[in-house]
Amino acid sequence: MSKTPENPISETPIVRMAGLNKYFGDLHVLKEVDLTVTQGEVVVIIGASGSGKSTLIRCINGLEPFQGGTLEVDGQPMATNGTDQQTLFTIRKEVGMVFQQFNLFPHLTVKKNIMLAPMKVKQEPEVIANATAERLLNRVGIGNQADKYPSQLSGGQQQRVAIARSLAMEPRLMLFDEPTSALDPEMIGEVLDVMRELAKEGMTMMVVTHEMGFAREVADRVIYIHEGKIVEEGKPADVFDNPQNERTQAFLSRVLAH
């Protein structure tokens, strides 16, 4: 996907990772990972279950500490074995994350779910947060659902609320951790459509997904992770049509056959 003149890829790094290592006890999950993501870039991360994809982006948002190497997010260096709360607070104001499960507050309406963070974190007046929530719900195509509760929505609608909630913080980077994996097949397209629009608008995105068609269409760069290592990366056409690593070839031959 080539960027438009209005939304070019910048040379400004949003994520800089060098020699990153992550352990769960004795299990070495991420192994010497080097990765830079620049402003306006859409990076899609693929790989088998258990390869370390989700752990990688959870480290970027400080949800998982790492045990070696360096990681800088939007100019903020993170510390090994756990970053201090003030730094995490600063990073999370700039980094939105959308999970497999929607993580909405069931006792709040859709609109209130979106208003909460701007009011609590950014100290926005309620009238401003309300206007922001209405604008973002229209942006993700569910403006008519504002006063419903999450349990009254379909899975696809709930995930679009979760995306709108992240956008309410005006993030510089959006992380998506398999955002369609919990959805019924007919609901996947509506969430991917919202993500396509974000990419067209120039949002910097890192997306862990098994949706290979989406990766081919939207990504500026595709990264294949195997057993905690980046073993191949490049433009979608290069990775999908002419993979160089035999492990990438084997993985794609399995997933693209279905």
Short mmCIF file of N, CA and C in Angstrom, two decimals, residues 92-105 110-111 113-115 117-118 132-142 150 153-181 183 187-199 201 203-209 214:
data_model
loop_
_atom_site.label_atom_id
_atom_site.label_comp_id
_atom_site.label_asym_id
_atom_site.label_seq_id
_atom_site.Cartn_x
_atom_site.Cartn_y
_atom_site.Cartn_z
N ARG A 92 1.37 5.61 27.32
CA ARG A 92 0.02 5.13 27.04
C ARG A 92 -0.93 6.25 26.65
N LYS A 93 -0.56 7.48 26.90
CA LYS A 93 -1.35 8.60 26.37
C LYS A 93 -1.15 8.73 24.87
N GLU A 94 -0.04 8.20 24.34
CA GLU A 94 0.28 8.32 22.92
C GLU A 94 0.08 7.03 22.14
N VAL A 95 -0.16 5.93 22.85
CA VAL A 95 -0.26 4.62 22.21
C VAL A 95 -1.60 3.99 22.56
N GLY A 96 -2.42 3.75 21.54
CA GLY A 96 -3.69 3.05 21.74
C GLY A 96 -3.51 1.57 21.47
N MET A 97 -4.29 0.76 22.16
CA MET A 97 -4.20 -0.68 21.94
C MET A 97 -5.59 -1.30 21.90
N VAL A 98 -5.78 -2.16 20.91
CA VAL A 98 -7.04 -2.88 20.72
C VAL A 98 -6.73 -4.37 20.84
N PHE A 99 -7.46 -5.04 21.73
CA PHE A 99 -7.15 -6.42 22.09
C PHE A 99 -8.08 -7.40 21.36
N GLN A 100 -7.78 -8.71 21.54
CA GLN A 100 -8.66 -9.74 20.99
C GLN A 100 -10.05 -9.64 21.62
N GLN A 101 -10.07 -9.52 22.94
CA GLN A 101 -11.33 -9.29 23.64
C GLN A 101 -11.53 -7.79 23.77
N PHE A 102 -12.75 -7.35 23.84
CA PHE A 102 -13.04 -5.94 23.64
C PHE A 102 -12.75 -5.09 24.88
N ASN A 103 -12.81 -5.72 26.07
CA ASN A 103 -12.44 -5.04 27.32
C ASN A 103 -13.23 -3.76 27.56
N LEU A 104 -14.50 -3.75 27.18
CA LEU A 104 -15.34 -2.59 27.46
C LEU A 104 -15.94 -2.72 28.86
N PHE A 105 -16.25 -1.60 29.48
CA PHE A 105 -16.89 -1.62 30.79
C PHE A 105 -18.38 -1.92 30.61
N VAL A 110 -22.02 2.80 25.61
CA VAL A 110 -20.98 2.90 24.58
C VAL A 110 -20.31 4.28 24.63
N LYS A 111 -21.11 5.32 24.67
CA LYS A 111 -20.56 6.67 24.68
C LYS A 111 -19.72 6.91 25.93
N ASN A 113 -18.14 4.74 27.71
CA ASN A 113 -16.89 3.99 27.58
C ASN A 113 -15.83 4.82 26.87
N ILE A 114 -16.24 5.54 25.85
CA ILE A 114 -15.30 6.33 25.06
C ILE A 114 -14.90 7.62 25.78
N MET A 115 -15.83 8.18 26.52
CA MET A 115 -15.58 9.45 27.21
C MET A 115 -14.65 9.30 28.42
N ALA A 117 -11.67 7.84 29.33
CA ALA A 117 -10.23 8.15 29.33
C ALA A 117 -9.94 9.62 29.06
N PRO A 118 -10.57 10.26 28.06
CA PRO A 118 -10.31 11.69 27.87
C PRO A 118 -10.62 12.53 29.11
N THR A 132 -16.42 14.42 21.30
CA THR A 132 -15.41 13.53 20.74
C THR A 132 -15.96 12.12 20.56
N ALA A 133 -16.68 11.62 21.58
CA ALA A 133 -17.25 10.28 21.50
C ALA A 133 -18.25 10.17 20.36
N GLU A 134 -19.10 11.16 20.20
CA GLU A 134 -20.09 11.12 19.12
C GLU A 134 -19.39 11.14 17.75
N ARG A 135 -18.37 11.98 17.63
CA ARG A 135 -17.64 12.07 16.35
C ARG A 135 -16.97 10.73 16.02
N LEU A 136 -16.35 10.10 17.01
CA LEU A 136 -15.63 8.86 16.75
C LEU A 136 -16.58 7.70 16.49
N LEU A 137 -17.73 7.68 17.16
CA LEU A 137 -18.70 6.63 16.88
C LEU A 137 -19.22 6.74 15.45
N ASN A 138 -19.42 7.96 14.98
CA ASN A 138 -19.80 8.13 13.58
C ASN A 138 -18.67 7.70 12.66
N ARG A 139 -17.46 7.99 13.08
CA ARG A 139 -16.29 7.64 12.25
C ARG A 139 -16.17 6.13 12.06
N VAL A 140 -16.50 5.35 13.10
CA VAL A 140 -16.41 3.89 12.98
C VAL A 140 -17.75 3.26 12.58
N GLY A 141 -18.72 4.09 12.25
CA GLY A 141 -19.95 3.61 11.63
C GLY A 141 -21.03 3.13 12.56
N ILE A 142 -20.99 3.52 13.84
CA ILE A 142 -22.02 3.08 14.78
C ILE A 142 -22.51 4.25 15.64
N PRO A 150 -22.61 -2.36 26.10
CA PRO A 150 -21.85 -3.32 25.29
C PRO A 150 -22.57 -4.63 25.04
N LEU A 153 -24.67 -5.05 21.88
CA LEU A 153 -24.03 -4.92 20.58
C LEU A 153 -23.48 -6.26 20.10
N SER A 154 -23.30 -6.38 18.80
CA SER A 154 -22.62 -7.54 18.23
C SER A 154 -21.13 -7.45 18.54
N GLY A 155 -20.42 -8.55 18.33
CA GLY A 155 -18.98 -8.54 18.56
C GLY A 155 -18.26 -7.52 17.68
N GLY A 156 -18.67 -7.44 16.42
CA GLY A 156 -18.04 -6.47 15.53
C GLY A 156 -18.28 -5.04 15.98
N GLN A 157 -19.48 -4.77 16.45
CA GLN A 157 -19.78 -3.43 16.95
C GLN A 157 -18.97 -3.12 18.21
N GLN A 158 -18.85 -4.10 19.10
CA GLN A 158 -18.07 -3.89 20.31
C GLN A 158 -16.60 -3.60 19.98
N GLN A 159 -16.07 -4.31 19.00
CA GLN A 159 -14.67 -4.05 18.65
C GLN A 159 -14.50 -2.67 18.03
N ARG A 160 -15.51 -2.21 17.30
CA ARG A 160 -15.43 -0.85 16.75
C ARG A 160 -15.52 0.19 17.86
N VAL A 161 -16.28 -0.09 18.91
CA VAL A 161 -16.29 0.79 20.08
C VAL A 161 -14.90 0.83 20.71
N ALA A 162 -14.26 -0.34 20.81
CA ALA A 162 -12.93 -0.41 21.40
C ALA A 162 -11.93 0.42 20.59
N ILE A 163 -12.06 0.39 19.26
CA ILE A 163 -11.18 1.20 18.41
C ILE A 163 -11.45 2.69 18.65
N ALA A 164 -12.74 3.05 18.70
CA ALA A 164 -13.09 4.46 18.95
C ALA A 164 -12.57 4.92 20.31
N ARG A 165 -12.64 4.04 21.30
CA ARG A 165 -12.14 4.39 22.63
C ARG A 165 -10.65 4.69 22.59
N SER A 166 -9.89 3.89 21.85
CA SER A 166 -8.45 4.16 21.72
C SER A 166 -8.20 5.46 20.97
N LEU A 167 -8.98 5.72 19.93
CA LEU A 167 -8.79 6.93 19.14
C LEU A 167 -9.11 8.19 19.94
N ALA A 168 -9.94 8.06 20.96
CA ALA A 168 -10.32 9.23 21.76
C ALA A 168 -9.12 9.87 22.45
N MET A 169 -8.05 9.12 22.64
CA MET A 169 -6.85 9.66 23.26
C MET A 169 -5.92 10.31 22.23
N GLU A 170 -6.34 10.34 20.96
CA GLU A 170 -5.55 10.91 19.88
C GLU A 170 -4.14 10.33 19.85
N PRO A 171 -4.04 8.99 19.74
CA PRO A 171 -2.73 8.35 19.81
C PRO A 171 -1.89 8.59 18.56
N ARG A 172 -0.59 8.52 18.75
CA ARG A 172 0.35 8.58 17.62
C ARG A 172 0.64 7.19 17.06
N LEU A 173 0.30 6.16 17.82
CA LEU A 173 0.52 4.78 17.40
C LEU A 173 -0.65 3.94 17.89
N MET A 174 -1.15 3.07 17.00
CA MET A 174 -2.21 2.13 17.38
C MET A 174 -1.66 0.71 17.26
N LEU A 175 -1.84 -0.07 18.33
CA LEU A 175 -1.45 -1.47 18.36
C LEU A 175 -2.71 -2.33 18.32
N PHE A 176 -2.72 -3.32 17.44
CA PHE A 176 -3.87 -4.22 17.32
C PHE A 176 -3.38 -5.65 17.55
N ASP A 177 -3.92 -6.30 18.57
CA ASP A 177 -3.53 -7.66 18.89
C ASP A 177 -4.64 -8.62 18.46
N GLU A 178 -4.51 -9.13 17.23
CA GLU A 178 -5.49 -10.05 16.66
C GLU A 178 -6.92 -9.55 16.90
N PRO A 179 -7.25 -8.36 16.38
CA PRO A 179 -8.53 -7.73 16.71
C PRO A 179 -9.75 -8.43 16.16
N THR A 180 -9.56 -9.37 15.24
CA THR A 180 -10.73 -10.05 14.67
C THR A 180 -10.83 -11.51 15.11
N SER A 181 -9.91 -11.98 15.94
CA SER A 181 -9.87 -13.42 16.23
C SER A 181 -11.06 -13.91 17.04
N LEU A 183 -14.14 -12.79 16.64
CA LEU A 183 -15.36 -12.41 15.92
C LEU A 183 -15.86 -13.53 15.03
N MET A 187 -18.56 -10.75 10.86
CA MET A 187 -18.27 -9.48 11.54
C MET A 187 -16.84 -9.01 11.31
N ILE A 188 -16.00 -9.86 10.77
CA ILE A 188 -14.58 -9.51 10.61
C ILE A 188 -14.42 -8.34 9.66
N GLY A 189 -15.18 -8.37 8.56
CA GLY A 189 -15.01 -7.35 7.53
C GLY A 189 -15.28 -5.94 8.03
N GLU A 190 -16.27 -5.78 8.91
CA GLU A 190 -16.61 -4.43 9.37
C GLU A 190 -15.50 -3.84 10.22
N VAL A 191 -14.79 -4.67 10.98
CA VAL A 191 -13.67 -4.18 11.77
C VAL A 191 -12.47 -3.87 10.87
N LEU A 192 -12.19 -4.75 9.92
CA LEU A 192 -11.08 -4.51 9.00
C LEU A 192 -11.31 -3.26 8.17
N ASP A 193 -12.57 -2.96 7.84
CA ASP A 193 -12.86 -1.75 7.07
C ASP A 193 -12.46 -0.49 7.86
N VAL A 194 -12.74 -0.49 9.17
CA VAL A 194 -12.34 0.65 10.01
C VAL A 194 -10.82 0.78 10.02
N MET A 195 -10.12 -0.34 10.14
CA MET A 195 -8.66 -0.32 10.17
C MET A 195 -8.09 0.15 8.83
N ARG A 196 -8.73 -0.25 7.73
CA ARG A 196 -8.29 0.24 6.41
C ARG A 196 -8.38 1.76 6.34
N GLU A 197 -9.48 2.31 6.85
CA GLU A 197 -9.65 3.76 6.83
C GLU A 197 -8.59 4.45 7.67
N LEU A 198 -8.27 3.89 8.83
CA LEU A 198 -7.22 4.47 9.67
C LEU A 198 -5.89 4.48 8.93
N ALA A 199 -5.59 3.40 8.23
CA ALA A 199 -4.34 3.33 7.47
C ALA A 199 -4.31 4.39 6.38
N GLU A 201 -5.74 7.19 6.41
CA GLU A 201 -5.63 8.51 7.01
C GLU A 201 -4.23 8.77 7.59
N MET A 203 -2.56 6.85 10.03
CA MET A 203 -2.30 6.39 11.39
C MET A 203 -1.15 5.38 11.39
N THR A 204 -0.22 5.55 12.30
CA THR A 204 0.85 4.58 12.49
C THR A 204 0.24 3.37 13.19
N MET A 205 0.44 2.18 12.62
CA MET A 205 -0.23 0.99 13.14
C MET A 205 0.72 -0.20 13.14
N MET A 206 0.63 -0.98 14.22
CA MET A 206 1.25 -2.30 14.27
C MET A 206 0.13 -3.29 14.53
N VAL A 207 0.01 -4.26 13.63
CA VAL A 207 -1.15 -5.16 13.65
C VAL A 207 -0.68 -6.61 13.67
N VAL A 208 -1.04 -7.32 14.73
CA VAL A 208 -0.87 -8.77 14.77
C VAL A 208 -2.16 -9.38 14.25
N THR A 209 -2.06 -10.19 13.20
CA THR A 209 -3.29 -10.71 12.60
C THR A 209 -3.00 -11.99 11.82
N PHE A 214 -5.85 -8.86 4.37
CA PHE A 214 -5.70 -7.52 4.94
C PHE A 214 -4.23 -7.13 4.96
#
